Amino acid sequence: MSLRQRLAQLAGRLQEPQKVARFQRLCGVEALPSCSAAAAAAPGEDEEKAEAPLPGDARRRERQPGASGGPRPPGGDRNQCPAKPGGGGAPNGVRHGLAAELGPAPPRRAGALRRNSLTGEEGELAHVSNWPLYYLFCFGTELGNELFYILFFPFWIWNLDPLVGRRLVVIWVLVMYLGQCTKDIIRWPRPASPPVVKLEVFYNSEYSMPSTHAMSGTAIPIAMVLLTYGRWQYPLIYGLILIPCWCSLVCLSRIYMGMHSILDIIAGFLYTILILIIFYPFVDLIDNFNQTHKYAPLIIIGLHLALGIFSFTLDTWSTSRGDTAEILGSGAGIACGSHVTYNVGLILDPSLDILPLARPPITVTLFGKAILRILIGMIFVLIVRDIMKRITIPLACKIFNIPCNDVRKARQHMEVELPYRYITYGMVGFSITFLVPYIFFFIGIS
């Protein structure tokens, strides 16, 4: 057997959903017998009874039509992601449900993670016997979700080091964009259910290979250490502990949630290392260009729009398209905001002569200002996001003559989703790097 055949055989074993299910059982997650029976049943009356909601459970069962009346999106009914033609693996067979705990009492919600607001789907009913692991992996999976990003990057920019925050965003945008595009090129399905238990299905309509959670969970801690060591005074051992802990928590959480195979995780990790090796030397150049070049805003906006248009070639609707637009819009907004901030002299990076920087002593005043900046800044950012969402969706519907009575369906149209995501999150990014720091300067807490 040749080396290529051995590698293909190894890859096939690492992609088996049985290994994901085995890891879940090891961590105390098992499908309920009723759910297993329903999954094995043929479509018909018995299946409808098996899928009926529990008493007091107001789960939705609608099927979502595809964009423009076309084929149904992967997020409908069983929320399948079709396998790549000629490729291996079966499409996802995910049923609607919620996670629940062991015990004689009727199953209850086990902190249903992130409900897919565009498909109405939720995680499966399951026995969860190890609750500390459940909450640990819930936290791990949130390290790759929007809530984390919208808190993490502003915290760096407002309270710690704007230069490091901006460059972390550059790396994040690059890694996530390449990861999302690669998913839509390879088009491998999510691990099949059964045997896998899908505890979270927010990204279930996307393809699986590589895991962008794993890519983000690898890129961010490594980039943090690369950008801060030598710039700030701290023992390197702290960074060497942070990287494997952060990375392994995020990666294992995706297997635990039933969203990725072992192969997806390994590929995401290695892909990120390759991206960092190739592109990290250019991060300083990109950040300096964003701040100082005369025509940087025009080039930034044009480049991010072009990258988005080039990548949106999906044959069916997927959350991947909106997520990619959101990533590119945020990156463009933060870059443009840093350009304006630099040119008006609002925030100036410390001179290279005084590096490495020492951590300032933590005082009540310092801590209070940090908390105040986070509270004021996040309230302003959330208001901006809400206002832009309320403006852009109806406006896009009106321009492209798309019915706006059902926002969920309207957002699945590319003509609505892309302008909404680009403009809304572009303004969010611009607010983070310019409008909010200007407010801090005006009220004296910068």
Tab-separated table of C-alpha atoms in Angstrom:
chain	number	residue	atom	x	y	z
A	1	MET	CA	0.000	0.000	0.000
A	2	SER	CA	1.418	3.357	-1.058
A	3	LEU	CA	1.826	6.341	1.260
A	4	ARG	CA	-0.994	8.150	-0.522
A	5	GLN	CA	-3.361	5.231	0.037
A	6	ARG	CA	-2.393	5.040	3.712
A	7	LEU	CA	-3.028	8.755	4.170
A	8	ALA	CA	-6.398	8.448	2.432
A	9	GLN	CA	-7.290	5.525	4.675
A	10	LEU	CA	-6.238	7.476	7.778
A	11	ALA	CA	-8.273	10.489	6.652
A	12	GLY	CA	-11.299	8.253	6.143
A	13	ARG	CA	-11.004	6.875	9.670
A	14	LEU	CA	-10.617	10.347	11.160
A	15	GLN	CA	-13.766	11.473	9.360
A	16	GLU	CA	-15.970	8.668	10.713
A	17	PRO	CA	-18.974	9.998	12.680
A	18	GLN	CA	-18.695	6.967	14.994
A	19	LYS	CA	-15.532	8.481	16.468
A	20	VAL	CA	-17.373	11.728	17.200
A	21	ALA	CA	-20.210	9.782	18.843
A	22	ARG	CA	-17.685	7.779	20.871
A	23	PHE	CA	-16.086	10.988	22.153
A	24	GLN	CA	-19.512	12.345	23.073
A	25	ARG	CA	-20.369	9.190	25.019
A	26	LEU	CA	-17.008	9.375	26.772
A	27	CYS	CA	-17.910	12.919	27.856
A	28	GLY	CA	-21.366	11.898	29.081
A	29	VAL	CA	-23.580	12.727	26.079
A	30	GLU	CA	-25.944	10.106	24.685
A	31	ALA	CA	-28.989	10.310	22.436
A	32	LEU	CA	-32.327	9.569	24.070
A	33	PRO	CA	-33.806	6.185	23.056
A	34	SER	CA	-36.905	7.915	21.700
A	35	CYS	CA	-34.745	10.149	19.498
A	36	SER	CA	-32.770	7.185	18.188
A	37	ALA	CA	-35.970	5.367	17.324
A	38	ALA	CA	-37.360	8.430	15.590
A	39	ALA	CA	-34.163	8.844	13.588
A	40	ALA	CA	-34.365	5.276	12.369
A	41	ALA	CA	-38.058	5.476	11.446
A	42	ALA	CA	-39.149	6.009	7.875
A	43	PRO	CA	-40.941	9.258	7.010
A	44	GLY	CA	-44.612	8.971	7.847
A	45	GLU	CA	-47.109	9.088	10.661
A	46	ASP	CA	-44.829	7.343	13.200
A	47	GLU	CA	-42.037	9.821	12.517
A	48	GLU	CA	-44.375	12.765	12.972
A	49	LYS	CA	-45.406	11.380	16.360
A	50	ALA	CA	-41.771	10.854	17.351
A	51	GLU	CA	-40.985	14.463	16.497
A	52	ALA	CA	-43.980	15.937	18.339
A	53	PRO	CA	-42.938	18.508	20.938
A	54	LEU	CA	-42.915	17.670	24.606
A	55	PRO	CA	-45.653	19.151	26.796
A	56	GLY	CA	-44.916	22.826	27.320
A	57	ASP	CA	-42.195	22.766	24.628
A	58	ALA	CA	-42.896	25.413	22.011
A	59	ARG	CA	-40.373	24.228	19.444
A	60	ARG	CA	-40.935	25.290	15.882
A	61	ARG	CA	-41.407	22.831	13.047
A	62	GLU	CA	-41.691	25.074	10.017
A	63	ARG	CA	-39.780	24.305	6.860
A	64	GLN	CA	-37.903	27.216	5.396
A	65	PRO	CA	-38.095	27.850	1.679
A	66	GLY	CA	-34.967	28.678	-0.271
A	67	ALA	CA	-34.039	32.071	-1.572
A	68	SER	CA	-36.094	33.391	-4.501
A	69	GLY	CA	-38.364	30.376	-4.402
A	70	GLY	CA	-35.494	28.083	-5.394
A	71	PRO	CA	-34.365	24.869	-3.754
A	72	ARG	CA	-34.764	24.595	-0.007
A	73	PRO	CA	-31.739	25.705	1.991
A	74	PRO	CA	-29.661	23.236	3.957
A	75	GLY	CA	-31.279	24.693	7.090
A	76	GLY	CA	-34.759	23.381	6.263
A	77	ASP	CA	-36.549	20.293	7.593
A	78	ARG	CA	-33.619	17.981	8.387
A	79	ASN	CA	-31.053	20.731	7.839
A	80	GLN	CA	-28.851	18.732	5.524
A	81	CYS	CA	-25.675	19.840	3.838
A	82	PRO	CA	-25.398	17.800	0.629
A	83	ALA	CA	-22.172	15.932	0.123
A	84	LYS	CA	-19.852	17.011	-2.640
A	85	PRO	CA	-20.689	15.135	-5.847
A	86	GLY	CA	-18.474	12.091	-6.026
A	87	GLY	CA	-17.177	12.700	-2.509
A	88	GLY	CA	-17.447	10.544	0.581
A	89	GLY	CA	-19.718	10.815	3.560
A	90	ALA	CA	-23.438	11.023	4.026
A	91	PRO	CA	-25.455	14.229	4.383
A	92	ASN	CA	-26.409	15.376	7.828
A	93	GLY	CA	-29.590	13.867	9.237
A	94	VAL	CA	-30.362	16.302	12.050
A	95	ARG	CA	-33.703	16.418	13.754
A	96	HIS	CA	-35.040	19.344	15.674
A	97	GLY	CA	-34.769	19.050	19.438
A	98	LEU	CA	-33.122	20.259	22.604
A	99	ALA	CA	-30.464	18.906	24.925
A	100	ALA	CA	-31.730	17.507	28.208
A	101	GLU	CA	-30.362	15.970	31.365
A	102	LEU	CA	-30.582	12.454	32.759
A	103	GLY	CA	-33.252	11.553	35.254
A	104	PRO	CA	-36.720	10.133	35.588
A	105	ALA	CA	-38.309	13.536	35.019
A	106	PRO	CA	-39.254	14.596	31.474
A	107	PRO	CA	-36.303	15.979	29.472
A	108	ARG	CA	-35.761	19.701	29.897
A	109	ARG	CA	-33.681	22.290	28.108
A	110	ALA	CA	-29.971	21.868	28.769
A	111	GLY	CA	-29.060	25.453	28.002
A	112	ALA	CA	-29.999	25.226	24.310
A	113	LEU	CA	-26.925	26.879	22.880
A	114	ARG	CA	-27.496	28.958	19.787
A	115	ARG	CA	-30.827	28.498	18.055
A	116	ASN	CA	-30.594	29.080	14.316
A	117	SER	CA	-32.763	32.166	13.948
A	118	LEU	CA	-33.016	31.671	10.177
A	119	THR	CA	-34.088	28.019	10.193
A	120	GLY	CA	-35.743	27.677	13.608
A	121	GLU	CA	-33.664	24.590	14.390
A	122	GLU	CA	-32.274	23.703	17.812
A	123	GLY	CA	-30.027	21.055	19.309
A	124	GLU	CA	-31.139	17.454	19.793
A	125	LEU	CA	-32.655	15.874	22.870
A	126	ALA	CA	-29.901	14.053	24.715
A	127	HIS	CA	-28.831	12.584	28.035
A	128	VAL	CA	-26.126	14.797	29.548
A	129	SER	CA	-24.539	13.161	32.575
A	130	ASN	CA	-21.398	15.295	32.961
A	131	TRP	CA	-22.581	18.857	33.446
A	132	PRO	CA	-19.178	20.465	34.203
A	133	LEU	CA	-17.906	19.233	30.825
A	134	TYR	CA	-21.096	20.432	29.142
A	135	TYR	CA	-20.692	23.985	30.416
A	136	LEU	CA	-16.942	23.946	29.768
A	137	PHE	CA	-17.479	23.017	26.120
A	138	CYS	CA	-20.350	25.510	25.841
A	139	PHE	CA	-17.808	28.150	26.826
A	140	GLY	CA	-15.277	26.719	24.377
A	141	THR	CA	-17.659	26.861	21.453
A	142	GLU	CA	-18.633	30.448	22.330
A	143	LEU	CA	-14.968	31.433	21.875
A	144	GLY	CA	-15.662	31.144	18.143
A	145	ASN	CA	-19.034	32.908	18.040
A	146	GLU	CA	-20.142	36.485	17.433
A	147	LEU	CA	-20.783	37.289	21.095
A	148	PHE	CA	-17.141	36.595	21.921
A	149	TYR	CA	-15.764	38.564	18.972
A	150	ILE	CA	-17.913	41.626	19.650
A	151	LEU	CA	-16.540	41.745	23.215
A	152	PHE	CA	-12.969	40.557	22.659
A	153	PHE	CA	-11.733	42.866	19.896
A	154	PRO	CA	-13.221	46.078	21.388
A	155	PHE	CA	-11.727	45.188	24.770
A	156	TRP	CA	-8.257	45.046	23.211
A	157	ILE	CA	-8.757	48.265	21.262
A	158	TRP	CA	-10.349	50.284	24.084
A	159	ASN	CA	-8.516	49.001	27.156
A	160	LEU	CA	-5.319	47.129	26.331
A	161	ASP	CA	-3.450	47.928	23.117
A	162	PRO	CA	-5.131	49.347	19.974
A	163	LEU	CA	-2.234	48.245	17.751
A	164	VAL	CA	-2.492	44.623	18.884
A	165	GLY	CA	-6.292	44.760	18.610
A	166	ARG	CA	-6.213	46.037	15.024
A	167	ARG	CA	-3.693	43.442	13.918
A	168	LEU	CA	-5.605	40.645	15.622
A	169	VAL	CA	-8.591	41.697	13.519
A	170	VAL	CA	-6.502	41.604	10.319
A	171	ILE	CA	-5.409	38.032	11.097
A	172	TRP	CA	-8.912	36.976	12.131
A	173	VAL	CA	-10.494	38.324	8.935
A	174	LEU	CA	-7.901	36.610	6.755
A	175	VAL	CA	-8.119	33.247	8.521
A	176	MET	CA	-11.913	33.199	8.714
A	177	TYR	CA	-12.384	34.321	5.111
A	178	LEU	CA	-10.068	31.634	3.745
A	179	GLY	CA	-11.697	29.048	5.995
A	180	GLN	CA	-15.239	29.905	4.877
A	181	CYS	CA	-14.238	29.912	1.198
A	182	THR	CA	-12.480	26.558	1.576
A	183	LYS	CA	-15.611	25.056	3.146
A	184	ASP	CA	-17.701	26.066	0.154
A	185	ILE	CA	-15.125	24.674	-2.285
A	186	ILE	CA	-14.662	21.275	-0.607
A	187	ARG	CA	-18.346	20.894	0.390
A	188	TRP	CA	-17.993	18.049	2.876
A	189	PRO	CA	-21.067	17.369	5.035
A	190	ARG	CA	-21.283	17.612	8.789
A	191	PRO	CA	-20.957	14.360	10.786
A	192	ALA	CA	-24.056	12.208	10.249
A	193	SER	CA	-26.734	12.121	12.929
A	194	PRO	CA	-27.286	9.405	14.052
A	195	PRO	CA	-24.888	8.282	15.461
A	196	VAL	CA	-23.714	11.827	16.333
A	197	VAL	CA	-25.823	13.915	18.731
A	198	LYS	CA	-26.143	17.513	17.510
A	199	LEU	CA	-26.163	19.631	20.667
A	200	GLU	CA	-25.741	22.820	18.643
A	201	VAL	CA	-26.976	23.467	15.127
A	202	PHE	CA	-26.444	27.184	14.576
A	203	TYR	CA	-23.864	26.515	11.859
A	204	ASN	CA	-25.304	23.194	10.729
A	205	SER	CA	-26.335	24.526	7.313
A	206	GLU	CA	-22.687	25.231	6.507
A	207	TYR	CA	-20.265	22.666	5.185
A	208	SER	CA	-17.803	21.019	7.520
A	209	MET	CA	-14.226	20.991	6.194
A	210	PRO	CA	-12.242	22.728	7.655
A	211	SER	CA	-13.544	23.780	11.064
A	212	THR	CA	-13.464	27.594	11.167
A	213	HIS	CA	-13.958	27.412	14.945
A	214	ALA	CA	-10.741	25.417	15.121
A	215	MET	CA	-9.063	27.931	12.804
A	216	SER	CA	-10.132	30.886	14.934
A	217	GLY	CA	-9.264	29.033	18.148
A	218	THR	CA	-5.785	28.415	16.773
A	219	ALA	CA	-5.124	31.783	15.128
A	220	ILE	CA	-6.202	34.111	17.948
A	221	PRO	CA	-4.061	32.775	20.836
A	222	ILE	CA	-1.002	32.271	18.599
A	223	ALA	CA	-1.381	35.765	17.131
A	224	MET	CA	-1.845	37.251	20.611
A	225	VAL	CA	1.479	35.801	21.737
A	226	LEU	CA	3.296	36.754	18.513
A	227	LEU	CA	1.995	40.340	18.678
A	228	THR	CA	2.521	40.957	22.395
A	229	TYR	CA	5.721	39.128	23.283
A	230	GLY	CA	8.553	41.638	23.071
A	231	ARG	CA	6.065	44.503	22.960
A	232	TRP	CA	4.884	43.889	26.513
A	233	GLN	CA	6.851	42.600	29.477
A	234	TYR	CA	5.591	39.188	30.564
A	235	PRO	CA	7.058	35.675	30.884
A	236	LEU	CA	6.864	33.672	27.657
A	237	ILE	CA	5.639	30.646	29.614
A	238	TYR	CA	2.266	32.399	30.027
A	239	GLY	CA	1.814	32.456	26.274
A	240	LEU	CA	2.994	28.875	25.878
A	241	ILE	CA	0.342	27.794	28.387
A	242	LEU	CA	-2.403	29.940	26.833
A	243	ILE	CA	-2.031	28.631	23.269
A	244	PRO	CA	-2.634	24.875	23.847
A	245	CYS	CA	-5.340	25.499	26.470
A	246	TRP	CA	-7.350	27.892	24.288
A	247	CYS	CA	-6.830	25.887	21.095
A	248	SER	CA	-7.694	22.488	22.574
A	249	LEU	CA	-10.784	23.837	24.367
A	250	VAL	CA	-12.257	25.287	21.179
A	251	CYS	CA	-11.341	22.288	19.023
A	252	LEU	CA	-12.661	19.656	21.422
A	253	SER	CA	-15.853	21.641	21.967
A	254	ARG	CA	-16.743	21.283	18.277
A	255	ILE	CA	-16.432	17.504	18.464
A	256	TYR	CA	-18.405	17.469	21.715
A	257	MET	CA	-21.201	19.507	20.130
A	258	GLY	CA	-21.335	17.052	17.218
A	259	MET	CA	-20.519	19.702	14.632
A	260	HIS	CA	-17.171	18.457	13.303
A	261	SER	CA	-15.221	15.275	12.709
A	262	ILE	CA	-11.705	14.804	14.030
A	263	LEU	CA	-10.384	15.326	10.497
A	264	ASP	CA	-12.140	18.716	10.243
A	265	ILE	CA	-10.423	19.856	13.444
A	266	ILE	CA	-6.957	18.658	12.445
A	267	ALA	CA	-7.310	20.223	8.996
A	268	GLY	CA	-8.453	23.545	10.498
A	269	PHE	CA	-5.488	23.590	12.884
A	270	LEU	CA	-2.897	22.797	10.184
A	271	TYR	CA	-4.509	25.160	7.672
A	272	THR	CA	-4.265	28.006	10.186
A	273	ILE	CA	-0.596	27.309	10.885
A	274	LEU	CA	0.065	27.461	7.122
A	275	ILE	CA	-1.845	30.747	6.770
A	276	LEU	CA	0.054	32.318	9.675
A	277	ILE	CA	3.429	31.200	8.275
A	278	ILE	CA	2.641	32.779	4.894
A	279	PHE	CA	0.783	35.945	5.869
A	280	TYR	CA	1.903	36.928	9.385
A	281	PRO	CA	5.050	38.745	8.089
A	282	PHE	CA	2.734	41.114	6.157
A	283	VAL	CA	0.443	42.045	9.068
A	284	ASP	CA	2.498	45.101	10.081
A	285	LEU	CA	2.561	46.293	6.470
A	286	ILE	CA	-1.216	45.888	6.130
A	287	ASP	CA	-1.928	47.755	9.371
A	288	ASN	CA	0.407	50.606	8.467
A	289	PHE	CA	-1.190	50.869	5.019
A	290	ASN	CA	-4.680	50.983	6.546
A	291	GLN	CA	-3.665	53.860	8.792
A	292	THR	CA	-1.416	55.988	6.618
A	293	HIS	CA	-2.192	55.561	2.910
A	294	LYS	CA	-4.164	58.429	1.432
A	295	TYR	CA	-6.619	56.230	-0.458
A	296	ALA	CA	-6.720	53.386	2.067
A	297	PRO	CA	-10.491	53.610	2.807
A	298	LEU	CA	-11.422	53.330	-0.884
A	299	ILE	CA	-9.041	50.428	-1.414
A	300	ILE	CA	-10.169	48.679	1.787
A	301	ILE	CA	-13.883	48.917	0.937
A	302	GLY	CA	-13.344	47.928	-2.689
A	303	LEU	CA	-11.125	44.969	-1.796
A	304	HIS	CA	-13.493	43.608	0.846
A	305	LEU	CA	-16.481	43.937	-1.481
A	306	ALA	CA	-14.588	42.173	-4.277
A	307	LEU	CA	-13.563	39.337	-1.960
A	308	GLY	CA	-17.165	38.922	-0.870
A	309	ILE	CA	-18.628	38.888	-4.376
A	310	PHE	CA	-15.974	36.421	-5.515
A	311	SER	CA	-16.757	33.997	-2.684
A	312	PHE	CA	-20.571	33.976	-2.808
A	313	THR	CA	-21.102	31.261	-5.398
A	314	LEU	CA	-23.184	28.830	-3.324
A	315	ASP	CA	-25.888	26.827	-5.099
A	316	THR	CA	-28.100	26.911	-1.967
A	317	TRP	CA	-28.598	29.296	0.936
A	318	SER	CA	-26.249	28.855	3.879
A	319	THR	CA	-25.296	30.808	6.982
A	320	SER	CA	-21.784	30.779	5.506
A	321	ARG	CA	-22.642	33.566	3.080
A	322	GLY	CA	-23.885	35.945	5.759
A	323	ASP	CA	-21.042	35.080	8.132
A	324	THR	CA	-18.462	35.801	5.432
A	325	ALA	CA	-20.084	39.159	4.643
A	326	GLU	CA	-20.168	39.946	8.363
A	327	ILE	CA	-16.461	39.145	8.747
A	328	LEU	CA	-15.464	41.217	5.723
A	329	GLY	CA	-17.717	44.112	6.734
A	330	SER	CA	-16.313	44.166	10.273
A	331	GLY	CA	-12.749	44.066	8.976
A	332	ALA	CA	-13.381	46.906	6.515
A	333	GLY	CA	-15.099	49.035	9.161
A	334	ILE	CA	-12.326	48.566	11.721
A	335	ALA	CA	-9.633	49.336	9.112
A	336	CYS	CA	-11.414	52.481	7.915
A	337	GLY	CA	-12.016	53.606	11.478
A	338	SER	CA	-8.333	53.172	12.329
A	339	HIS	CA	-7.443	55.297	9.270
A	340	VAL	CA	-9.655	58.181	10.444
A	341	THR	CA	-8.482	57.830	14.059
A	342	TYR	CA	-4.832	58.005	13.005
A	343	ASN	CA	-5.329	61.009	10.722
A	344	VAL	CA	-7.167	63.084	13.332
A	345	GLY	CA	-4.583	62.139	15.983
A	346	LEU	CA	-7.168	60.619	18.316
A	347	ILE	CA	-5.110	57.545	19.249
A	348	LEU	CA	-1.360	57.384	18.678
A	349	ASP	CA	0.619	54.161	19.153
A	350	PRO	CA	3.535	54.402	21.613
A	351	SER	CA	6.974	55.073	20.190
A	352	LEU	CA	9.179	52.096	19.467
A	353	ASP	CA	11.838	53.669	21.703
A	354	ILE	CA	9.870	52.921	24.882
A	355	LEU	CA	9.209	49.237	24.108
A	356	PRO	CA	8.719	46.837	25.775
A	357	LEU	CA	5.729	48.260	27.581
A	358	ALA	CA	5.257	47.573	31.271
A	359	ARG	CA	1.891	46.633	32.715
A	360	PRO	CA	0.501	49.619	34.617
A	361	PRO	CA	-0.427	49.057	38.268
A	362	ILE	CA	-4.059	48.059	38.673
A	363	THR	CA	-5.852	50.760	40.645
A	364	VAL	CA	-9.490	51.453	41.372
A	365	THR	CA	-9.421	54.352	38.911
A	366	LEU	CA	-7.885	52.252	36.143
A	367	PHE	CA	-10.319	49.395	36.732
A	368	GLY	CA	-13.305	51.749	36.927
A	369	LYS	CA	-12.418	53.479	33.660
A	370	ALA	CA	-12.003	50.124	31.926
A	371	ILE	CA	-15.444	48.965	33.057
A	372	LEU	CA	-16.972	52.321	32.090
A	373	ARG	CA	-15.412	52.154	28.620
A	374	ILE	CA	-16.760	48.650	28.055
A	375	LEU	CA	-20.279	49.553	29.222
A	376	ILE	CA	-20.545	52.809	27.289
A	377	GLY	CA	-18.800	51.419	24.233
A	378	MET	CA	-20.859	48.221	23.989
A	379	ILE	CA	-24.151	50.079	24.500
A	380	PHE	CA	-23.224	52.445	21.669
A	381	VAL	CA	-22.102	49.587	19.389
A	382	LEU	CA	-25.294	47.595	20.006
A	383	ILE	CA	-27.414	50.680	19.321
A	384	VAL	CA	-25.547	51.259	16.051
A	385	ARG	CA	-26.017	47.615	15.053
A	386	ASP	CA	-29.731	47.701	15.823
A	387	ILE	CA	-30.303	50.987	13.965
A	388	MET	CA	-28.398	49.822	10.890
A	389	LYS	CA	-30.251	46.504	10.884
A	390	ARG	CA	-33.628	48.285	11.028
A	391	ILE	CA	-32.587	50.558	8.155
A	392	THR	CA	-30.729	48.234	5.789
A	393	ILE	CA	-33.097	45.238	5.677
A	394	PRO	CA	-36.286	47.173	4.730
A	395	LEU	CA	-34.292	49.405	2.370
A	396	ALA	CA	-32.746	46.444	0.554
A	397	CYS	CA	-36.150	44.744	0.339
A	398	LYS	CA	-37.629	47.898	-1.173
A	399	ILE	CA	-34.795	48.385	-3.677
A	400	PHE	CA	-34.857	44.765	-4.895
A	401	ASN	CA	-38.645	44.376	-4.602
A	402	ILE	CA	-38.470	41.544	-2.051
A	403	PRO	CA	-41.345	40.998	0.427
A	404	CYS	CA	-40.311	42.202	3.892
A	405	ASN	CA	-43.208	40.878	5.956
A	406	ASP	CA	-41.112	37.855	6.986
A	407	VAL	CA	-37.620	39.090	7.894
A	408	ARG	CA	-36.299	35.525	8.246
A	409	LYS	CA	-37.159	34.693	4.645
A	410	ALA	CA	-36.080	38.097	3.368
A	411	ARG	CA	-32.617	37.718	4.911
A	412	GLN	CA	-32.061	34.507	2.955
A	413	HIS	CA	-32.050	36.510	-0.288
A	414	MET	CA	-28.525	37.496	-1.271
A	415	GLU	CA	-29.722	40.966	-2.340
A	416	VAL	CA	-30.858	41.605	1.247
A	417	GLU	CA	-28.359	39.607	3.269
A	418	LEU	CA	-25.170	41.009	1.768
A	419	PRO	CA	-25.977	44.752	2.029
A	420	TYR	CA	-27.413	44.206	5.511
A	421	ARG	CA	-24.317	42.369	6.777
A	422	TYR	CA	-21.745	44.565	5.010
A	423	ILE	CA	-23.227	47.913	5.968
A	424	THR	CA	-24.344	46.983	9.483
A	425	TYR	CA	-21.100	45.341	10.580
A	426	GLY	CA	-19.029	47.846	8.653
A	427	MET	CA	-20.590	50.550	10.821
A	428	VAL	CA	-20.038	48.407	13.917
A	429	GLY	CA	-16.336	48.118	13.064
A	430	PHE	CA	-16.073	51.850	12.298
A	431	SER	CA	-17.715	52.615	15.636
A	432	ILE	CA	-15.268	50.393	17.518
A	433	THR	CA	-12.161	52.107	16.148
A	434	PHE	CA	-13.340	55.707	15.706
A	435	LEU	CA	-16.768	56.747	17.022
A	436	VAL	CA	-16.494	55.084	20.441
A	437	PRO	CA	-12.881	56.271	21.090
A	438	TYR	CA	-14.045	59.788	20.147
A	439	ILE	CA	-16.827	59.533	22.750
A	440	PHE	CA	-14.247	58.395	25.328
A	441	PHE	CA	-12.065	61.387	24.466
A	442	PHE	CA	-15.017	63.765	24.650
A	443	ILE	CA	-16.141	62.606	28.122
A	444	GLY	CA	-12.579	62.240	29.449
A	445	ILE	CA	-12.166	58.493	29.943
A	446	SER	CA	-9.817	57.743	27.031
